[in-house]
CSV table of C-alpha atoms and ligand atoms in Angstrom, one decimal:
chain,number,residue,atom,x,y,z
N,5,UNK,CA,-28.6,77.4,123.9
N,6,UNK,CA,-28.2,77.6,127.5
N,7,UNK,CA,-29.5,75.2,130.3
N,8,UNK,CA,-32.6,77.5,131.0
N,9,UNK,CA,-33.6,78.1,127.4
N,10,UNK,CA,-33.4,74.5,127.0
N,11,UNK,CA,-35.7,73.9,129.9
N,12,UNK,CA,-38.1,76.0,128.3
N,13,UNK,CA,-38.1,74.9,124.7
N,14,UNK,CA,-36.8,71.7,124.2
N,15,UNK,CA,-39.5,69.1,123.2
N,16,UNK,CA,-42.2,71.9,123.8
N,17,UNK,CA,-42.6,73.6,120.4
N,18,UNK,CA,-45.9,75.2,119.9
N,19,UNK,CA,-48.7,72.7,119.3
N,20,UNK,CA,-48.5,71.9,115.4
N,21,UNK,CA,-52.5,71.4,115.2
N,22,UNK,CA,-53.4,74.8,117.5
N,23,UNK,CA,-50.4,76.8,117.9
N,24,UNK,CA,-50.9,76.2,121.7
N,25,UNK,CA,-47.7,77.5,123.1
N,26,UNK,CA,-48.1,75.0,126.0
N,27,UNK,CA,-48.0,71.3,125.1
N,28,UNK,CA,-51.3,69.9,125.7
N,29,UNK,CA,-51.9,67.0,128.1
N,30,UNK,CA,-53.2,64.4,125.3
N,31,UNK,CA,-55.2,62.6,127.5
N,32,UNK,CA,-56.0,59.8,125.3
N,33,UNK,CA,-55.5,56.1,125.7
N,34,UNK,CA,-55.7,55.4,121.8
N,35,UNK,CA,-55.2,57.3,118.6
N,36,UNK,CA,-57.4,56.5,115.7
N,37,UNK,CA,-55.3,55.1,112.4
N,38,UNK,CA,-56.1,56.0,108.8
N,39,UNK,CA,-55.7,52.6,107.4
N,40,UNK,CA,-53.6,49.3,108.2
N,41,UNK,CA,-50.2,50.3,109.3
N,42,UNK,CA,-50.7,54.1,108.7
N,43,UNK,CA,-51.0,56.4,111.5
N,44,UNK,CA,-49.0,59.4,112.8
N,45,UNK,CA,-46.3,57.4,115.1
N,46,UNK,CA,-49.0,57.2,117.9
N,47,UNK,CA,-50.8,53.9,118.4
N,48,UNK,CA,-51.4,53.3,122.0
N,49,UNK,CA,-50.7,55.3,124.9
N,50,UNK,CA,-48.8,52.9,127.0
N,51,UNK,CA,-46.2,52.8,124.3
N,52,UNK,CA,-46.1,56.5,123.1
N,53,UNK,CA,-48.0,59.5,124.2
N,54,UNK,CA,-47.3,63.1,122.7
N,55,UNK,CA,-47.3,64.8,126.4
N,56,UNK,CA,-44.8,62.4,127.8
N,57,UNK,CA,-42.7,62.4,124.6
N,58,UNK,CA,-42.5,66.1,124.9
N,59,UNK,CA,-41.1,65.5,128.7
N,60,UNK,CA,-38.7,62.6,128.0
N,61,UNK,CA,-37.1,64.7,125.1
N,62,UNK,CA,-36.8,67.8,127.6
N,63,UNK,CA,-35.1,65.7,130.1
N,64,UNK,CA,-32.7,64.0,127.8
N,65,UNK,CA,-31.5,67.3,126.6
N,66,UNK,CA,-31.3,68.6,130.4
N,67,UNK,CA,-29.1,65.6,131.4
N,68,UNK,CA,-27.3,65.6,127.6
N,69,UNK,CA,-28.1,62.1,126.9
N,70,UNK,CA,-29.3,60.2,123.9
N,71,UNK,CA,-33.1,59.8,125.3
N,72,UNK,CA,-35.2,59.9,128.1
N,73,UNK,CA,-38.0,57.4,129.4
N,74,UNK,CA,-40.6,58.9,131.9
N,75,UNK,CA,-41.9,56.5,134.7
N,76,UNK,CA,-45.0,56.3,137.2
N,77,UNK,CA,-42.3,57.1,140.0
N,78,UNK,CA,-38.7,57.2,140.8
N,79,UNK,CA,-39.0,53.9,142.1
N,80,UNK,CA,-40.6,52.4,139.0
N,81,UNK,CA,-37.5,54.2,137.1
N,82,UNK,CA,-35.2,52.4,139.5
N,83,UNK,CA,-37.1,49.1,139.1
N,84,UNK,CA,-37.1,49.7,135.1
N,85,UNK,CA,-33.0,50.5,134.9
N,86,UNK,CA,-32.5,47.3,137.0
N,87,UNK,CA,-34.5,45.1,134.7
N,88,UNK,CA,-32.1,45.1,131.9
N,89,UNK,CA,-29.8,42.6,134.4
N,90,UNK,CA,-30.5,39.2,134.8
N,91,UNK,CA,-30.5,36.6,137.3
N,92,UNK,CA,-27.0,36.3,139.0
N,93,UNK,CA,-25.8,39.8,138.1
N,94,UNK,CA,-24.1,41.6,140.8
N,95,UNK,CA,-24.6,45.1,141.7
N,96,UNK,CA,-22.3,47.3,143.7
N,97,UNK,CA,-24.5,50.1,145.3
N,98,UNK,CA,-23.9,53.5,147.4
N,99,UNK,CA,-24.4,52.2,151.2
N,100,UNK,CA,-26.4,55.2,151.9
N,101,UNK,CA,-28.8,55.4,149.3
N,102,UNK,CA,-32.0,56.4,149.2
N,103,UNK,CA,-34.2,54.2,151.7
N,104,UNK,CA,-36.6,53.0,148.9
N,105,UNK,CA,-34.0,51.7,146.6
N,106,UNK,CA,-32.4,49.7,149.5
N,107,UNK,CA,-36.0,48.3,150.0
N,108,UNK,CA,-36.8,47.4,146.0
N,109,UNK,CA,-33.0,45.9,146.0
N,110,UNK,CA,-33.2,43.8,149.0
N,111,UNK,CA,-36.8,42.9,149.3
N,112,UNK,CA,-37.8,42.2,145.7
N,113,UNK,CA,-34.9,42.4,143.3
N,114,UNK,CA,-32.7,39.6,145.0
N,115,UNK,CA,-35.9,37.3,145.0
N,116,UNK,CA,-35.2,37.5,141.0
N,117,UNK,CA,-31.7,36.5,141.5
N,118,UNK,CA,-30.0,39.8,141.5
N,119,UNK,CA,-27.2,40.1,144.0
N,120,UNK,CA,-26.2,43.4,146.0
N,121,UNK,CA,-23.3,44.7,147.8
N,122,UNK,CA,-23.2,47.8,149.4
N,123,UNK,CA,-20.1,50.0,149.5
N,124,UNK,CA,-18.9,53.5,150.4
N,125,UNK,CA,-18.5,54.8,146.9
N,126,UNK,CA,-17.3,57.8,148.5
N,127,UNK,CA,-14.2,55.7,148.7
N,128,UNK,CA,-13.5,53.9,145.3
N,129,UNK,CA,-11.2,51.3,146.9
N,130,UNK,CA,-14.0,50.3,149.0
N,131,UNK,CA,-16.3,50.1,145.9
N,132,UNK,CA,-13.4,48.1,144.0
N,133,UNK,CA,-12.9,45.6,146.4
N,134,UNK,CA,-16.6,45.2,146.3
N,135,UNK,CA,-16.4,44.0,142.9
N,136,UNK,CA,-17.0,40.5,141.5
N,137,UNK,CA,-16.3,39.0,138.1
N,138,UNK,CA,-20.1,38.8,137.8
N,139,UNK,CA,-20.5,42.6,138.7
N,140,UNK,CA,-22.5,44.5,136.0
N,141,UNK,CA,-23.7,47.7,137.6
N,142,UNK,CA,-22.1,50.6,139.6
N,143,UNK,CA,-25.3,52.4,141.6
N,144,UNK,CA,-24.3,55.8,143.0
N,145,UNK,CA,-26.2,58.1,144.8
N,146,UNK,CA,-24.5,61.4,145.3
N,147,UNK,CA,-24.9,63.4,147.6
N,148,UNK,CA,-26.6,60.7,149.8
N,149,UNK,CA,-29.7,61.2,151.8
N,150,UNK,CA,-29.6,62.5,154.4
N,151,UNK,CA,-26.2,63.0,155.3
N,152,UNK,CA,-24.9,64.7,152.2
N,153,UNK,CA,-22.1,62.1,151.4
N,154,UNK,CA,-20.5,62.4,148.1
N,155,UNK,CA,-19.1,60.1,145.5
N,156,UNK,CA,-16.3,60.9,142.7
N,157,UNK,CA,-18.6,60.5,139.7
N,158,UNK,CA,-15.4,60.8,137.3
N,159,UNK,CA,-13.5,58.2,139.2
N,160,UNK,CA,-16.5,56.1,139.6
N,161,UNK,CA,-17.1,55.8,135.8
N,162,UNK,CA,-13.7,55.3,135.0
N,163,UNK,CA,-13.8,52.3,137.5
N,164,UNK,CA,-16.9,51.1,135.7
N,165,UNK,CA,-15.4,51.5,132.5
N,166,UNK,CA,-11.9,49.9,133.1
N,167,UNK,CA,-13.9,46.6,134.7
N,168,UNK,CA,-16.7,46.5,132.2
N,169,UNK,CA,-19.7,47.6,134.3
N,170,UNK,CA,-22.6,49.9,133.6
N,171,UNK,CA,-22.4,53.2,135.9
N,172,UNK,CA,-25.6,54.5,136.9
N,173,UNK,CA,-26.2,57.7,139.0
N,174,UNK,CA,-29.5,58.5,141.1
N,175,UNK,CA,-29.1,62.6,140.4
N,176,UNK,CA,-32.6,63.3,142.4
N,177,UNK,CA,-30.8,65.5,144.8
N,178,UNK,CA,-28.9,67.8,142.4
N,179,UNK,CA,-30.9,67.8,139.4
N,180,UNK,CA,-29.3,68.3,135.7
N,181,UNK,CA,-29.0,72.0,136.9
N,182,UNK,CA,-26.4,71.5,139.5
N,183,UNK,CA,-24.7,67.9,138.3
N,184,UNK,CA,-24.5,66.2,135.0
N,185,UNK,CA,-23.3,62.5,135.4
N,186,UNK,CA,-23.4,61.6,131.9
N,187,UNK,CA,-21.1,64.3,131.2
N,188,UNK,CA,-18.6,62.6,133.9
N,189,UNK,CA,-18.9,59.3,132.2
N,190,UNK,CA,-22.1,57.7,133.4
N,191,UNK,CA,-24.3,55.6,131.3
N,192,UNK,CA,-27.5,56.2,132.9
N,193,UNK,CA,-29.0,58.8,135.1
N,194,UNK,CA,-32.0,58.4,137.5
N,195,UNK,CA,-34.4,60.5,138.5
N,196,UNK,CA,-37.4,61.0,141.1
N,197,UNK,CA,-39.0,63.8,139.2
N,198,UNK,CA,-41.4,64.0,142.3
N,199,UNK,CA,-38.4,66.2,143.8
N,200,UNK,CA,-36.9,69.3,142.1
N,201,UNK,CA,-37.7,68.5,138.4
N,202,UNK,CA,-41.4,68.9,139.3
N,203,UNK,CA,-40.8,71.3,142.0
N,204,UNK,CA,-44.2,71.8,143.2
N,205,UNK,CA,-45.0,68.9,145.3
N,206,UNK,CA,-47.9,68.2,143.5
N,207,UNK,CA,-46.7,64.6,141.6
N,208,UNK,CA,-44.9,61.7,141.8
N,209,UNK,CA,-42.8,60.9,138.7
N,210,UNK,CA,-39.4,59.1,137.7
N,211,UNK,CA,-37.4,59.2,134.7
N,212,UNK,CA,-34.1,57.3,133.1
N,213,UNK,CA,-31.7,59.0,131.0
N,214,UNK,CA,-29.4,57.0,128.9
N,215,UNK,CA,-25.7,58.5,127.7
N,216,UNK,CA,-25.4,59.0,123.7
N,217,UNK,CA,-23.3,56.0,122.5
N,218,UNK,CA,-25.7,53.7,124.4
N,219,UNK,CA,-28.5,53.4,122.0
N,220,UNK,CA,-28.9,49.6,122.7
N,221,UNK,CA,-29.6,50.2,126.4
N,222,UNK,CA,-32.0,53.1,125.6
N,223,UNK,CA,-33.9,50.5,122.9
N,224,UNK,CA,-33.5,47.8,125.7
N,225,UNK,CA,-35.0,50.4,128.6
N,226,UNK,CA,-37.9,51.6,125.8
N,227,UNK,CA,-38.9,48.0,125.3
N,228,UNK,CA,-38.9,47.6,129.2
N,229,UNK,CA,-41.3,50.7,129.6
N,230,UNK,CA,-43.6,49.5,127.3
N,231,UNK,CA,-43.6,46.0,127.9
N,232,UNK,CA,-43.7,46.3,132.0
N,233,UNK,CA,-46.1,49.5,131.5
N,234,UNK,CA,-45.0,51.8,134.6
N,235,UNK,CA,-45.3,54.8,132.5
N,236,UNK,CA,-46.0,58.5,133.5
N,237,UNK,CA,-49.7,59.7,132.6
N,238,UNK,CA,-50.4,62.5,130.6
N,239,UNK,CA,-51.2,64.9,133.3
N,240,UNK,CA,-48.3,64.2,135.3
N,241,UNK,CA,-46.1,64.5,132.5
N,242,UNK,CA,-47.6,68.0,131.9
N,243,UNK,CA,-46.9,69.0,135.5
N,244,UNK,CA,-43.4,68.1,135.5
N,245,UNK,CA,-42.8,70.0,132.1
N,246,UNK,CA,-44.4,72.9,133.8
N,247,UNK,CA,-42.0,72.6,136.7
N,248,UNK,CA,-39.2,72.0,134.8
N,249,UNK,CA,-39.6,75.4,133.0
N,250,UNK,CA,-38.5,77.2,136.3
N,251,UNK,CA,-36.1,74.4,137.3
N,252,UNK,CA,-32.9,76.9,136.8
N,253,UNK,CA,-34.5,79.8,138.4
N,254,UNK,CA,-35.8,77.6,141.1
N,255,UNK,CA,-32.3,75.6,141.9
N,256,UNK,CA,-30.4,78.9,142.2
N,257,UNK,CA,-32.6,80.2,144.9
N,258,UNK,CA,-33.0,76.8,146.7
N,259,UNK,CA,-28.9,76.7,146.7
N,260,UNK,CA,-28.7,80.5,147.7
N,261,UNK,CA,-31.2,80.2,150.6
N,262,UNK,CA,-29.5,76.6,151.6
N,263,UNK,CA,-26.0,78.2,151.6
N,264,UNK,CA,-27.6,81.0,153.9
N,265,UNK,CA,-29.5,78.6,156.2
N,266,UNK,CA,-26.2,76.0,156.7
N,267,UNK,CA,-24.3,79.1,157.4
N,268,UNK,CA,-26.7,80.5,160.1
N,269,UNK,CA,-27.2,76.9,161.7
N,270,UNK,CA,-23.4,76.3,161.6
N,271,UNK,CA,-23.3,79.4,164.1
N,272,UNK,CA,-26.2,78.5,166.3
N,273,UNK,CA,-25.3,77.0,169.7
N,274,UNK,CA,-28.6,74.4,169.7
N,275,UNK,CA,-26.8,72.9,166.8
N,276,UNK,CA,-24.1,70.2,167.1
N,277,UNK,CA,-23.3,69.5,163.4
N,278,UNK,CA,-24.4,70.7,160.2
N,279,UNK,CA,-23.9,68.8,156.8
N,280,UNK,CA,-23.8,70.8,153.5
N,281,UNK,CA,-21.7,70.5,150.8
N,282,UNK,CA,-21.4,73.9,150.1
N,283,UNK,CA,-19.6,74.5,153.8
N,284,UNK,CA,-15.9,74.3,153.7
N,285,UNK,CA,-16.3,72.1,156.8
N,286,UNK,CA,-17.7,69.4,154.7
N,287,UNK,CA,-15.3,66.7,154.3
N,288,UNK,CA,-15.8,66.6,150.3
N,289,UNK,CA,-16.0,70.3,150.0
N,290,UNK,CA,-13.4,70.3,147.0
N,291,UNK,CA,-15.1,67.6,145.1
N,292,UNK,CA,-18.6,69.4,145.4
N,293,UNK,CA,-16.9,72.4,143.8
N,294,UNK,CA,-15.4,70.3,141.1
N,295,UNK,CA,-18.2,68.1,140.1
N,296,UNK,CA,-21.4,70.3,140.8
N,297,UNK,CA,-22.1,73.6,139.6
N,298,UNK,CA,-23.8,74.6,143.1
N,299,UNK,CA,-24.8,72.7,146.3
N,300,UNK,CA,-28.4,72.2,146.1
N,301,UNK,CA,-31.1,72.8,148.7
N,302,UNK,CA,-30.6,70.0,151.1
N,303,UNK,CA,-29.2,70.1,154.6
N,304,UNK,CA,-29.0,67.8,157.3
N,305,UNK,CA,-28.4,68.8,161.0
N,306,UNK,CA,-27.9,67.5,164.3
N,307,UNK,CA,-29.1,68.9,167.7
N,308,UNK,CA,-27.7,67.7,171.0
N,309,UNK,CA,-30.5,66.0,172.2
N,310,UNK,CA,-33.7,63.6,171.2
N,311,UNK,CA,-35.9,65.9,173.5
N,312,UNK,CA,-34.7,69.1,171.6
N,313,UNK,CA,-35.7,67.6,168.4
N,314,UNK,CA,-39.3,67.0,169.5
N,315,UNK,CA,-39.6,70.3,170.9
N,316,UNK,CA,-38.3,72.3,167.8
N,317,UNK,CA,-40.3,70.3,165.4
N,318,UNK,CA,-43.4,70.9,167.7
N,319,UNK,CA,-42.9,74.7,167.4
N,320,UNK,CA,-42.3,75.1,163.6
N,321,UNK,CA,-44.9,77.4,162.1
N,322,UNK,CA,-43.8,78.3,158.5
N,323,UNK,CA,-41.5,74.9,157.9
N,324,UNK,CA,-43.7,71.9,157.9
N,325,UNK,CA,-42.8,68.7,158.8
N,326,UNK,CA,-42.9,66.1,156.2
N,327,UNK,CA,-41.3,63.4,153.8
N,328,UNK,CA,-40.2,64.3,150.5
N,329,UNK,CA,-38.0,67.4,149.1
N,330,UNK,CA,-37.2,69.5,146.4
N,331,UNK,CA,-40.4,71.5,146.5
N,332,UNK,CA,-40.8,75.4,146.7
N,333,UNK,CA,-41.8,75.1,150.4
N,334,UNK,CA,-39.4,74.2,153.0
N,335,UNK,CA,-40.0,70.5,154.6
N,336,UNK,CA,-38.5,69.9,157.5
N,337,UNK,CA,-38.0,65.6,158.2
N,338,UNK,CA,-36.7,63.5,160.8
N,339,UNK,CA,-35.0,60.6,159.1
N,340,UNK,CA,-34.8,58.3,162.0
N,341,UNK,CA,-38.6,58.1,162.5
N,342,UNK,CA,-39.6,58.6,158.8
N,343,UNK,CA,-37.3,57.9,155.7
N,344,UNK,CA,-35.1,55.5,157.4
N,345,UNK,CA,-37.6,53.9,160.1
N,346,UNK,CA,-37.6,51.0,158.3
N,347,UNK,CA,-33.9,50.1,159.3
N,348,UNK,CA,-32.8,48.7,162.4
N,349,UNK,CA,-31.0,51.0,165.1
N,350,UNK,CA,-28.0,49.3,164.6
N,351,UNK,CA,-28.2,49.9,160.6
N,352,UNK,CA,-29.1,53.6,161.1
N,353,UNK,CA,-26.2,53.8,163.6
N,354,UNK,CA,-23.5,52.1,160.8
N,355,UNK,CA,-25.0,55.1,158.3
N,356,UNK,CA,-24.5,57.9,160.8
N,357,UNK,CA,-28.1,58.6,161.2
N,358,UNK,CA,-28.8,59.2,164.7
N,359,UNK,CA,-32.2,60.1,166.3
N,360,UNK,CA,-30.8,63.7,167.1
N,361,UNK,CA,-30.6,64.1,163.2
N,362,UNK,CA,-32.9,66.6,161.3
N,363,UNK,CA,-33.1,66.7,157.6
N,364,UNK,CA,-34.3,70.1,155.7
N,365,UNK,CA,-35.3,70.6,152.0
N,366,UNK,CA,-35.2,74.7,151.9
N,367,UNK,CA,-37.6,76.0,149.8
N,368,UNK,CA,-37.6,79.3,147.8
N,369,UNK,CA,-39.4,81.2,150.5
N,370,UNK,CA,-37.9,84.8,151.7
N,371,UNK,CA,-34.8,83.3,153.5
N,372,UNK,CA,-35.2,85.5,156.3
N,373,UNK,CA,-38.7,83.9,157.1
N,374,UNK,CA,-37.4,80.5,156.9
N,375,UNK,CA,-34.4,81.4,159.3
N,376,UNK,CA,-37.1,83.3,161.7
N,377,UNK,CA,-38.6,80.2,161.8
N,378,UNK,CA,-35.9,77.7,162.6
N,379,UNK,CA,-34.6,80.6,165.2
N,380,UNK,CA,-38.0,80.8,167.0
N,381,UNK,CA,-38.4,76.9,167.0
N,382,UNK,CA,-34.7,76.6,168.5
N,383,UNK,CA,-34.5,79.0,171.1
G,18,PLP,C1,-37.7,60.1,146.4
G,18,PLP,C2,-36.4,59.6,145.9
G,18,PLP,C3,-36.8,58.3,145.0
G,18,PLP,C4,-37.6,57.7,144.9
G,18,PLP,O1,-38.9,58.5,144.3
G,18,PLP,P1,-40.3,58.6,144.1
G,18,PLP,O2,-40.5,59.4,143.0
G,18,PLP,O3,-40.9,58.9,145.4
G,18,PLP,O4,-40.6,57.1,143.9
G,18,PLP,C5,-35.4,57.9,144.6
G,18,PLP,N1,-34.3,58.3,144.8
G,18,PLP,C6,-34.0,59.3,146.0
G,18,PLP,C7,-32.7,60.0,146.0
G,18,PLP,C8,-35.0,60.2,146.3
G,18,PLP,O5,-34.9,61.1,146.7
């Protein structure tokens, strides 16, 4: 079946007990057993919950994986994925990865003996140079936040395989509708479901999806999910399931709106530079066309001065100023003082994040209204 059909139906068969067309929220901690060792597959809801099961089956299908596991947040999912490694293991990670990921790696996991090297994974030679004999994982985010830099996933998978590493890809920005890392050779896909998968800005969640043929890894992750216990609750699982049903139509509209907004920004005299993989001016536009089936809803752009940034943000009426992304409503953020504030000015400069840079998560409102609001705020 096609992607939209799978999104609506996989894991979401009518409830066997009642026929309810929508998967119920099984808000329960435990399941009554008929006798010693006799139960319906559910014992205690940290281990398994039918609502979370439905979401996990759904996400596994959308990414084309052997299985999926849902977590309390994107960060909990990343933490679980990294928990399959041991003291002394080395990880090469995309230099511009999500700030929370860098914080987890540098301030928490290094204390447990994992070691990290950051490289521009868009340049495979640089990633390869960072590899060591004890490297176990290549961790790639593409496109990156906020500058929309791309890494070639097939090339990264070839490198990982040739050196005996796992490849994990944070696919939050594209969602499986536009990018399928497992089909390009990745072993693990990670999501913050908080963003496009939920899509309605009303829940925090995360997921790990494991490639077919890596059932050993899936079992280890399932063990970690139960052992460490950072599961997604039934209500939040239900909200993501609800969101995923419209993922295909939402992503098409995010993409269409973002193309229009990016083109409009590119021709605006107040805008110094636009970063969007769908623009032919993007340095990896050809790669974007090859490995993604759309360009998504995220755009970064630079104004000519920090003063202009403050003035513009103060005048927005429809678009909201806020962190996060991937919801139906348009959100504008200022990376230097919001998502990347924990970095030093030097670290931000090294990543190319100036204080004149803005990021926009283009929503699915009428695009004339989005552009109209940006226009009145900029002029
Ligand atoms: C938001 C985000 C995360 C973290 O997810 P949470 O749900 O906020 O914990 C990880 N990676 C990317 C790319 C994100 O945008």
